[in-house]
Short mmCIF file of C-alpha atoms and ligand atoms in Angstrom, two decimals:
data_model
loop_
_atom_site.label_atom_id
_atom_site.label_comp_id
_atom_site.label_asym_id
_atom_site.label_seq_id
_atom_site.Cartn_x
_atom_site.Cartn_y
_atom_site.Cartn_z
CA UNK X 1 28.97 33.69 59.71
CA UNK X 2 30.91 35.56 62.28
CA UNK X 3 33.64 33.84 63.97
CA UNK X 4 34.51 33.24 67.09
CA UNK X 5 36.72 36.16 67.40
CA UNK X 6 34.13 38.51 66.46
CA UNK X 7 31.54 37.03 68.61
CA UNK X 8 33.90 37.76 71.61
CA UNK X 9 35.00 41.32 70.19
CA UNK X 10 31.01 42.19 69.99
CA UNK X 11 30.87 40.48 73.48
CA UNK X 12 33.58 42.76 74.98
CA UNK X 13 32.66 45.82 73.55
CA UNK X 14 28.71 45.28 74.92
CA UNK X 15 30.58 44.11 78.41
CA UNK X 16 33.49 46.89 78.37
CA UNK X 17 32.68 49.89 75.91
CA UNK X 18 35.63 51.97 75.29
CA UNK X 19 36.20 54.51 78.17
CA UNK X 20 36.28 57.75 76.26
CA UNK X 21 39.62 59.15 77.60
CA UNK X 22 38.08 62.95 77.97
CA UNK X 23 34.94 62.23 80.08
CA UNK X 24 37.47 60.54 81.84
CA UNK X 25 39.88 63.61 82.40
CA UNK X 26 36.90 66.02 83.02
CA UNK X 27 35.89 63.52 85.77
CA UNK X 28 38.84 64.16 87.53
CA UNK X 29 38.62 67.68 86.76
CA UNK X 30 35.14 67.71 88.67
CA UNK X 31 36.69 65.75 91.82
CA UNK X 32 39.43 68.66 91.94
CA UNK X 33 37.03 71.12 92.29
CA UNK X 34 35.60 70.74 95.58
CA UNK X 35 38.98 71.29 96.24
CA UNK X 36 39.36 74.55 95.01
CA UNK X 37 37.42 77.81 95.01
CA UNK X 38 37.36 78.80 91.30
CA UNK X 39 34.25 80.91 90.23
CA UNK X 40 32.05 79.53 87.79
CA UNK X 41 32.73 81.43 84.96
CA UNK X 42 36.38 80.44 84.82
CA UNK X 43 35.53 76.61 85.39
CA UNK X 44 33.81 76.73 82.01
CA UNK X 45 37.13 77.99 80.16
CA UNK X 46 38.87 74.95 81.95
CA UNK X 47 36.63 72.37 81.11
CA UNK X 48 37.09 72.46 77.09
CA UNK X 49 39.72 73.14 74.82
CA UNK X 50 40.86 76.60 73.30
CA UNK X 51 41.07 75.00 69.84
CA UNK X 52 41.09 71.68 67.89
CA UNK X 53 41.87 71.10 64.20
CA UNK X 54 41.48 68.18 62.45
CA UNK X 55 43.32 67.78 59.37
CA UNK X 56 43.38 64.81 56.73
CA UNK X 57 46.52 63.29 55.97
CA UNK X 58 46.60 61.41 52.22
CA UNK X 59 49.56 59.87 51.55
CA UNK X 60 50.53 58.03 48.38
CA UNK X 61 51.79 54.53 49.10
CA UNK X 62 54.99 52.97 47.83
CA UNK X 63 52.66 51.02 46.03
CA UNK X 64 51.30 54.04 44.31
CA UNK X 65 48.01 54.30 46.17
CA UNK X 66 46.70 56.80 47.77
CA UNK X 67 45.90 56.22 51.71
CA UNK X 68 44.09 59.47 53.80
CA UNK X 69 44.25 59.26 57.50
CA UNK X 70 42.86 61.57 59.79
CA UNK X 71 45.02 64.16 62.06
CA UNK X 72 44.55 66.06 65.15
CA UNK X 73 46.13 68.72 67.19
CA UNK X 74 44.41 70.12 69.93
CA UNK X 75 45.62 73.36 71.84
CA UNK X 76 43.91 73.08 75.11
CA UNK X 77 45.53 75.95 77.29
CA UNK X 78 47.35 78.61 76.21
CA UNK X 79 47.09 80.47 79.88
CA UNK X 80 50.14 79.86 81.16
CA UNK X 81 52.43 79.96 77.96
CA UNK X 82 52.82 78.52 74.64
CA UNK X 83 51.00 75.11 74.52
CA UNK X 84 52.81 72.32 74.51
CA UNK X 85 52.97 68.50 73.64
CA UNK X 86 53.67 65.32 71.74
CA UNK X 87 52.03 63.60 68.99
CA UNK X 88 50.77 59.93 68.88
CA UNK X 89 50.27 58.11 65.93
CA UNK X 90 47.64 55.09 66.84
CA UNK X 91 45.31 53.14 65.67
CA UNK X 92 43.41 54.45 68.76
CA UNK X 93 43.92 58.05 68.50
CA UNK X 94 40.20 60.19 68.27
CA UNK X 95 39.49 63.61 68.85
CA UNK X 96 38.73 62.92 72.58
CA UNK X 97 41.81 61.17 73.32
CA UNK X 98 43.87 63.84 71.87
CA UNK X 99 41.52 66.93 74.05
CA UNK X 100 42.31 64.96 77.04
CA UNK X 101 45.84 63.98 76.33
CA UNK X 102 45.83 68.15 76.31
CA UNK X 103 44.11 68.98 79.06
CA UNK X 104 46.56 67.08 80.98
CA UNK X 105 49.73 68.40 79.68
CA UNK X 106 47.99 72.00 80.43
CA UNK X 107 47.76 70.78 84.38
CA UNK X 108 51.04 68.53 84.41
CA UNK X 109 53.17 71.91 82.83
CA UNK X 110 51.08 73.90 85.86
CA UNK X 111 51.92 71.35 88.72
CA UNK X 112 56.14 71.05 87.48
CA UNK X 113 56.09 75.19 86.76
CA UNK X 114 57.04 75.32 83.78
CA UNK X 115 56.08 78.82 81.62
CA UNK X 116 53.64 76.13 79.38
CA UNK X 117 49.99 75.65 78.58
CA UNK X 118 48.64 72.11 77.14
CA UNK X 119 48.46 70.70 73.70
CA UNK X 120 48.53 67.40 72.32
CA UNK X 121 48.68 65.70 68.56
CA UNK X 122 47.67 62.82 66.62
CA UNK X 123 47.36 60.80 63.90
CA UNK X 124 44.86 57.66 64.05
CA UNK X 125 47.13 55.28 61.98
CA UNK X 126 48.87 51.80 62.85
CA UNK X 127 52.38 52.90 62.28
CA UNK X 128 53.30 48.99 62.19
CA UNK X 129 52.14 49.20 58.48
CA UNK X 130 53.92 51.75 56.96
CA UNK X 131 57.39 51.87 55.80
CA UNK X 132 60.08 54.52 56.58
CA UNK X 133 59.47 56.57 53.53
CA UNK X 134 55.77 56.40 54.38
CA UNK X 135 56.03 57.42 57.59
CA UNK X 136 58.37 60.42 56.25
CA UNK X 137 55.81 61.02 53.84
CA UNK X 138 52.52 61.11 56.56
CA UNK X 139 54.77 63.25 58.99
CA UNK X 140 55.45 66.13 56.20
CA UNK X 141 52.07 66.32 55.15
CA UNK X 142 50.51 66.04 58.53
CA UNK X 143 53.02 69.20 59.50
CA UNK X 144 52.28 71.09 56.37
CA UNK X 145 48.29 70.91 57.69
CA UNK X 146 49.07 71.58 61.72
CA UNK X 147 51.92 74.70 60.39
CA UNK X 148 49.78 77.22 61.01
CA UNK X 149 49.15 76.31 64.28
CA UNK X 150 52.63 75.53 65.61
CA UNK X 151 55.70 77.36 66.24
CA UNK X 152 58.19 77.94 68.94
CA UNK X 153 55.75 81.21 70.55
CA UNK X 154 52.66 79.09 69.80
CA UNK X 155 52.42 75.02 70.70
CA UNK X 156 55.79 73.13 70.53
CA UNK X 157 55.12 69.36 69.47
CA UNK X 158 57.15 66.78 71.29
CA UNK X 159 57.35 62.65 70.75
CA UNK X 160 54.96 60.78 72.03
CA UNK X 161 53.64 57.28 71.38
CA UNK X 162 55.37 55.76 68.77
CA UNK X 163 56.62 59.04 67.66
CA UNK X 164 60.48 59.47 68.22
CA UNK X 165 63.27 61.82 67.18
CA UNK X 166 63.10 61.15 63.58
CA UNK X 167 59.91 62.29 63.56
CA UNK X 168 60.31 65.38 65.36
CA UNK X 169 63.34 65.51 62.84
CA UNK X 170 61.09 65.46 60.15
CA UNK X 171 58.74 68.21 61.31
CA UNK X 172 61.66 71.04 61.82
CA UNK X 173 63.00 70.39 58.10
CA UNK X 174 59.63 70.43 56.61
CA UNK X 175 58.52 73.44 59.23
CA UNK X 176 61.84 75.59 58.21
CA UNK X 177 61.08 74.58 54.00
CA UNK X 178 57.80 76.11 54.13
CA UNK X 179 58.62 78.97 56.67
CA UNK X 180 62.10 80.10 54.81
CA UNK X 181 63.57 79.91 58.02
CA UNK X 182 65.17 77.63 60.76
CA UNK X 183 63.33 76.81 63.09
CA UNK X 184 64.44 74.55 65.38
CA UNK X 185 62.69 75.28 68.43
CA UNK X 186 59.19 74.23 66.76
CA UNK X 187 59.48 70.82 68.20
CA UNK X 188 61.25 69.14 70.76
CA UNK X 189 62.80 65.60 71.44
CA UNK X 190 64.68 66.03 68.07
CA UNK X 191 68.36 64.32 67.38
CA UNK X 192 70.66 65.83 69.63
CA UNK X 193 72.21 67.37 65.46
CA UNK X 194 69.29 69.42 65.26
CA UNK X 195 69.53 71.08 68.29
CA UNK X 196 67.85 68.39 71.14
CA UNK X 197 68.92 68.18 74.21
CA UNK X 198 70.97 65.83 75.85
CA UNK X 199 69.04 63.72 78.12
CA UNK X 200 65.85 64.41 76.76
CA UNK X 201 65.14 61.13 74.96
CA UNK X 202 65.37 59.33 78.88
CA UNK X 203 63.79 62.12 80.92
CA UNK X 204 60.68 60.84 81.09
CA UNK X 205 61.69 57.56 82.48
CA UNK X 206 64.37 59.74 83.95
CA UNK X 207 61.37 61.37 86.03
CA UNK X 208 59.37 58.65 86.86
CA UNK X 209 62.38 56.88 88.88
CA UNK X 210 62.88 60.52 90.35
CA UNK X 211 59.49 60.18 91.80
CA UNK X 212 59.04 56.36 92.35
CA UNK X 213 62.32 56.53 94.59
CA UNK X 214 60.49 59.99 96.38
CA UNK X 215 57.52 58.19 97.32
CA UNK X 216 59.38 55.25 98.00
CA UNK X 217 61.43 56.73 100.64
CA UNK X 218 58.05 58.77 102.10
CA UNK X 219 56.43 55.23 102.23
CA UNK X 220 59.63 53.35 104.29
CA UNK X 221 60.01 51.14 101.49
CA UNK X 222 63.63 50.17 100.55
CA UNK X 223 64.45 50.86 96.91
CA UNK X 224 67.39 47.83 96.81
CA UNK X 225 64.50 45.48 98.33
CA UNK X 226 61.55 46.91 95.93
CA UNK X 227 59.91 44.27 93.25
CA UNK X 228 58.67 46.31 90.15
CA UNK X 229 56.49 45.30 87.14
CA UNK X 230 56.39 47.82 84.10
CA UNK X 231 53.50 47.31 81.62
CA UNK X 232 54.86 49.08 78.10
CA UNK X 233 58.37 48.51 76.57
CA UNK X 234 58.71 51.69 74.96
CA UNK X 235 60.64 55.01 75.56
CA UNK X 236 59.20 55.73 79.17
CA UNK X 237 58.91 51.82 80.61
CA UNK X 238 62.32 50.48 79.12
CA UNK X 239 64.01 53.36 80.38
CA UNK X 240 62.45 53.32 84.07
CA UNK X 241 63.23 49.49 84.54
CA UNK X 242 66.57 50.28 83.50
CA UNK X 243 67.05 52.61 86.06
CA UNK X 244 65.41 51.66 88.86
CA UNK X 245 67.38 48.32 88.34
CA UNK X 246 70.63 50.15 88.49
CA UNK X 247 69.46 51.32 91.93
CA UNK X 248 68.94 47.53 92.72
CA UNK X 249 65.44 46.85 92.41
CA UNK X 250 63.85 43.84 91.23
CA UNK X 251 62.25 44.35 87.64
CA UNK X 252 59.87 40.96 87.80
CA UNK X 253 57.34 41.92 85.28
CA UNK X 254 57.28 43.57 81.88
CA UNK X 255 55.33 43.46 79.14
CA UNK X 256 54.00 45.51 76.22
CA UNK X 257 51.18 44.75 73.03
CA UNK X 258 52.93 41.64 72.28
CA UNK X 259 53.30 39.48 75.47
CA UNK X 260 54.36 39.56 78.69
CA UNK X 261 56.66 37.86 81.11
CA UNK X 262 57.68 37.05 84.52
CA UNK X 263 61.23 36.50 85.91
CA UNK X 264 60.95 36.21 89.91
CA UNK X 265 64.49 36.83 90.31
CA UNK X 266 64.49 40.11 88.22
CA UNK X 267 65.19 40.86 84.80
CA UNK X 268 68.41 41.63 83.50
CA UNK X 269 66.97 45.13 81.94
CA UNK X 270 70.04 45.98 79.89
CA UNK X 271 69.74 42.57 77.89
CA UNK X 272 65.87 42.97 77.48
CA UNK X 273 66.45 47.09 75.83
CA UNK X 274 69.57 45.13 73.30
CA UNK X 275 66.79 42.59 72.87
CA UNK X 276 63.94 44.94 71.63
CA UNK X 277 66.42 47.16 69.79
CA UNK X 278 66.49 44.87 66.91
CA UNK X 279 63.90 42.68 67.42
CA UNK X 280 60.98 42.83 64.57
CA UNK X 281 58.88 46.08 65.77
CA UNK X 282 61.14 46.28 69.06
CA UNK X 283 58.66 44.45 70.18
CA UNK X 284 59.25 41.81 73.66
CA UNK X 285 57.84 38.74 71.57
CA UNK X 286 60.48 36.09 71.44
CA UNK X 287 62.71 37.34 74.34
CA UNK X 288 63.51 34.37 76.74
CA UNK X 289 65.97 34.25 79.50
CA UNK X 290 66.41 31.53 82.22
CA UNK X 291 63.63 31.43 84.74
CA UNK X 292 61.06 33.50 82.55
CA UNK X 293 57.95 32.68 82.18
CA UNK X 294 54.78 34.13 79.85
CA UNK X 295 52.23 35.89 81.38
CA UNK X 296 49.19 38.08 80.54
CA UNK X 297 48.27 41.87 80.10
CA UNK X 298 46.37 41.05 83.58
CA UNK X 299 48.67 38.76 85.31
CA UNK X 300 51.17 41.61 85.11
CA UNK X 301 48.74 44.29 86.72
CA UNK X 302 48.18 41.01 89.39
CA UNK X 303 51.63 40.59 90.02
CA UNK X 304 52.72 40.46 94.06
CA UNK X 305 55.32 43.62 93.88
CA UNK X 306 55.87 46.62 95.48
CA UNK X 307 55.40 48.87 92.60
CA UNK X 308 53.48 48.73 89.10
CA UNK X 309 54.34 51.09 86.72
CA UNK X 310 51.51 51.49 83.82
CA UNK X 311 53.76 52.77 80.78
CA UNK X 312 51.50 52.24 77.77
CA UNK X 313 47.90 54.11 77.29
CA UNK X 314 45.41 55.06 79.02
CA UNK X 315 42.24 53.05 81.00
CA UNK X 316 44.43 50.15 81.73
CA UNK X 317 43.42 49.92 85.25
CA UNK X 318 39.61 49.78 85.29
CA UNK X 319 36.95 48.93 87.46
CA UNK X 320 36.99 45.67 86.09
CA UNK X 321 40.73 44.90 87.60
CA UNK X 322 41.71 47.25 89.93
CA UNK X 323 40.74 45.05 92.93
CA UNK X 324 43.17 42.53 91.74
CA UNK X 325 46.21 45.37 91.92
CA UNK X 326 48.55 43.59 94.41
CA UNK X 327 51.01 46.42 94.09
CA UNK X 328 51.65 48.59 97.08
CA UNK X 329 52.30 51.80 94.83
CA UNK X 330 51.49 52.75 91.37
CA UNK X 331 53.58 55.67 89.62
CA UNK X 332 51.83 56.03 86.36
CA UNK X 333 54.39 56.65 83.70
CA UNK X 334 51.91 57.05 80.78
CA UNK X 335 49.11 59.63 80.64
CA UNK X 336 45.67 58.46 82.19
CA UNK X 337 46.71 54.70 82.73
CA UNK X 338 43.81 54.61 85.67
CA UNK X 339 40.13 55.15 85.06
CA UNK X 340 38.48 57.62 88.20
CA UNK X 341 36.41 54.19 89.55
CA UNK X 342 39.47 52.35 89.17
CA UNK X 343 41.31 55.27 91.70
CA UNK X 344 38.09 54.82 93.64
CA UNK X 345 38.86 50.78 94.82
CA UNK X 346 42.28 51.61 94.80
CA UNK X 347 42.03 54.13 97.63
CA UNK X 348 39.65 51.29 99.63
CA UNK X 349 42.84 49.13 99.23
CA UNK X 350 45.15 51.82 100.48
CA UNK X 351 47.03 51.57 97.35
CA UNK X 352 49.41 54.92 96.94
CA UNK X 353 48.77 55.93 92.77
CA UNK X 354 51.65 58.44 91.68
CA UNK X 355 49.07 60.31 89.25
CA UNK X 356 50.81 60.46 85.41
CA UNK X 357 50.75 64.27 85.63
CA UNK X 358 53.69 64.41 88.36
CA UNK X 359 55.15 61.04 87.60
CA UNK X 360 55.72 61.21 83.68
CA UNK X 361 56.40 65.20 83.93
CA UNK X 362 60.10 64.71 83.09
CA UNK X 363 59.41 63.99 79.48
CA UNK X 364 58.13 67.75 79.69
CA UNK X 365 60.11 69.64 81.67
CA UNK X 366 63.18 68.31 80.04
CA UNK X 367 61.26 69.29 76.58
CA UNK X 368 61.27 72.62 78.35
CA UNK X 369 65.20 72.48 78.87
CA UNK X 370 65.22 71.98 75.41
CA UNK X 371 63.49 74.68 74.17
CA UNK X 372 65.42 77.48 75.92
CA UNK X 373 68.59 75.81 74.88
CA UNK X 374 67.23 76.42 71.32
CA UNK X 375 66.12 79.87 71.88
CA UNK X 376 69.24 80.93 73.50
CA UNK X 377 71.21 79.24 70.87
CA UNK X 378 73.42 77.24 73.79
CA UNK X 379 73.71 73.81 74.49
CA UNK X 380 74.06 72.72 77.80
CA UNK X 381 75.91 69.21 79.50
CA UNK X 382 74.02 66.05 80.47
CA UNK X 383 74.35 66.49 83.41
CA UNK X 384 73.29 70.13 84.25
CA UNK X 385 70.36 68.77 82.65
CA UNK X 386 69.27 65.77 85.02
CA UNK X 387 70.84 67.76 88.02
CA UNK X 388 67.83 70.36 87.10
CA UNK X 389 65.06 67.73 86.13
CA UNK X 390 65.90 66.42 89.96
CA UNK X 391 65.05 69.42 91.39
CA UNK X 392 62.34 70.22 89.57
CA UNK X 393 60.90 66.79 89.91
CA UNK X 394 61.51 66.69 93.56
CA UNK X 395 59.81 70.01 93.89
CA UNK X 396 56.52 68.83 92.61
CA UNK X 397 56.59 65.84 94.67
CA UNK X 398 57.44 67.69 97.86
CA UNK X 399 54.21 69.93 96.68
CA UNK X 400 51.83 67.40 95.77
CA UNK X 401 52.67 65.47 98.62
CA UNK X 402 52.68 68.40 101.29
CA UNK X 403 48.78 69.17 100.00
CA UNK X 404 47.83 65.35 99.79
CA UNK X 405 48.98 65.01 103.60
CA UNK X 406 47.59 68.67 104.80
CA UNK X 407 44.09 68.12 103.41
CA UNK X 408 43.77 64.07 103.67
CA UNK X 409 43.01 63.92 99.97
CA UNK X 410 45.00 61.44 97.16
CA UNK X 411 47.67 62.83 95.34
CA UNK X 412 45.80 62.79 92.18
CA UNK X 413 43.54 64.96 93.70
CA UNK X 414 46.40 67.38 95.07
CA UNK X 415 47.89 67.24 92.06
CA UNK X 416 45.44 68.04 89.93
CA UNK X 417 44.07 70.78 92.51
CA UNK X 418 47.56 72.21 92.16
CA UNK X 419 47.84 72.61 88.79
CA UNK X 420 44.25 73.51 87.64
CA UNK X 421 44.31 76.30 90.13
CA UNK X 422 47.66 77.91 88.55
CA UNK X 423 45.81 77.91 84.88
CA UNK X 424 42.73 79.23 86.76
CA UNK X 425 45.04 81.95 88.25
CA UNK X 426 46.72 82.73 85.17
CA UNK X 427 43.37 83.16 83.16
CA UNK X 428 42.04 85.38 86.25
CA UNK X 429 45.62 87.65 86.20
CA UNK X 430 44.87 88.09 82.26
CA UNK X 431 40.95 88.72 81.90
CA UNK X 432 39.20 87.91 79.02
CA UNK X 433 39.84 89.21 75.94
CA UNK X 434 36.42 90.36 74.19
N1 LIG A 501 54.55 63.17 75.37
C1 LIG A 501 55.14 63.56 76.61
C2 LIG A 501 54.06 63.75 77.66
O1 LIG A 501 52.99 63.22 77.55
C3 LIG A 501 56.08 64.74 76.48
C4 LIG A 501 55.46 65.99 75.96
C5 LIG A 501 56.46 67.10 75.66
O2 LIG A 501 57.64 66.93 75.88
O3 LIG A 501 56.00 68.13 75.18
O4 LIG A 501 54.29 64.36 78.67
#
């Protein structure tokens, strides 16, 4: 007999079937272009991938069993430049998540400038599971099967969820075994060793502050007096509380796949990062400070503050809670946090959404930094680094929000019109070949 659990699992996937994450990015494609005036012909090339290859990964256990899981690594544009971005290992990942996660790296590198098209990896696994060897293990293989496809001229992996520098790590020794040569500019967000760039691991958070405190000061709102909640603990939403806190904001909410809390008088940030750096799957369960209490996935999204910053997955903010948003601005730091209906309700509620492709661009353009450090053989300082995300960042924003004001439209919608109409120009300047 099927318990209760399942009951309500059934329940909720009749009630809320999983929003497939590329009918989702094609939606917004199709808003954009109303927007534009690309022909017909070159529409088509936008609105699917160059390539896809999926690739089995079998592993053998330290038990001594064998385990296959599937991989993915999807080259959407190659327009503009080499394609480029991370890989995910998740229990969710699926073809379609990884086609959109690449179609939007192909209009985010557009909208920041950057000589890039769009790619994006995966492997559908629950990294939780596995041990460091077995991760090792699944990593080298998975490489080995996406080798022909990657290089530092072709599609440059990066880190993405749950994916870190030891991973990337991984892929440029096993890449330069099998090649017979180094080559260290086949991935980037490595260990600073192996030739990453300083700066890189906190860029993306790096960038979203860049733009929260942009739109902030547009909006008249007072970065000392703001009141932020940051759903997803990782890489991107630690990093953002931490430094919008050091600007003197109020980080009231965070949370992440194990819990969630709420501290009206502000987190101390630092103490919450040494928290999750040891804590069992640097994970937020069990963290407890003085005035804290628990809270839900939704309460956070409900939360009375000034800005929400969705740092996890994508379709968090849906149809079915987007009217609840209390927040007066949302800067999305991961990639496709808000379903198109959701954006919808949250324009009736005058709600200003930061979309991911300018607001998490950081990650990216510092990737970039990166890679002609490694091609160049030269490693530059910290600091030249940030000083250049900043003015990169603050570029696109000035953009985004120049078009968003001229025409009256979101700045999704400029941003996206931006960038899908330099890949549309770039596949116009180079015809079609045959
Ligand atoms: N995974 C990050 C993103 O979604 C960074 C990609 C990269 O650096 O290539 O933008």
């Amino acid at each position: 007999m099927a318990t209760r659990d399942t009951m309500r699992a059934v329940r909720e996937q009749i009630v809320k079937p999983r929003i497939n994450p590329f009918e989702m990015m094609l939606h917004q494609l199709d808003l954009a272009r109303a927007h534009t005036n690309i022909p017909g012909g070159i529409w088509e090339i936008l609105c699917r991938p160059e390539r896809a290859l999926e690739v089995s990964v079998p592993i053998t256990r330290d038990d001594g069993e064998i385990e296959v899981f599937t991989g993915y690594r999807v080259q959407y544009s190659s327009a503009r430049g080499p394609c480029k971005g991370g890989i995910r290992y998740h229990p969710g990942v699926t073809l379609d998540e990884v086609k959109a996660l690449a179609g939007w790296m192909a209009w985010k590198c557009a909208l920041v400038n950057i000589p890039y098209g769009g790619g994006k990896g995966g492997i559908a696994c629950d990294p939780t599971r596995l041990s460091e060897r077995e991760l090792e293990r699944m990593t080298r293989c998975y490489t080995a099967r996406i080798l022909p496809l990657i290089g530092p001229k072709q599609d440059i992996p990066a880190p993405d969820v749950n994916t870190n520098a030891s991973i990337m790590n991984w892929i440029v020794d096993t890449a330069s075994a099998l090649r017979g040569e180094a080559v260290p500019g086949i991935v980037t967000g490595k260990s600073i060793e192996l030739g990453g760039a300083l700066g890189r691991r906190e860029a993306t958070g790096r960038g979203v502050v860049f733009t929260a405190i942009g739109i902030l000061q547009r909006l008249g709102i007072d970065v000392t007096q703001a009141r932020i909640a940051v759903q997803g603990f990782g890489n991107v939403g630690s990093i953002a509380a931490q430094l919008l806190a050091k600007q003197g904001a109020k980080v009231v909410g965070i949370s992440d796949v194990s819990c969630g809390y709420y501290c009206p008088n502000g987190f101390d940030i630092d103490d919450v990062i040494r928290y999750v750096e040891t804590s069992p799957g640097h994970l937020l369960a069990g963290y407890s400070t003085p005035g804290m209490e628990e809270i839900t996935n939704d309460d956070l999204f409900t939360l009375d503050v000034d800005v929400l910053i969705p740092a996890a997955l994508e379709a968090q903010i849906t149809s079915r809670n987007a009217a609840n948003v209390q927040a007066k601005v949302i800067v999305e730091g991961a990639n496709g946090p808000t379903t198109p209906e959701a954006d919808l309700i949250l324009a009736e509620e005058e709600t200003v959404v930061v979309p991911d492709i300018l607001a998490n661009a950081g990650g990216v353009v510092c990737s970039y930094f990166e890679w002609v450090q490694n091609i160049q053989c030269f490693a530059w300082e910290e600091k030249e680094t940030n000083q250049r995300l900043g003015r990169v960042m603050q570029r696109a924003l000035t953009e985004v929000w120049d078009l968003s004001q001229e025409r009256q439209i979101s700045l999704r919608l400029a941003a996206f019109v931006l960038g899908v109409e330099r890949v549309a120009q770039a596949i116009r300047l180079r015809g079609v070949f045959l």
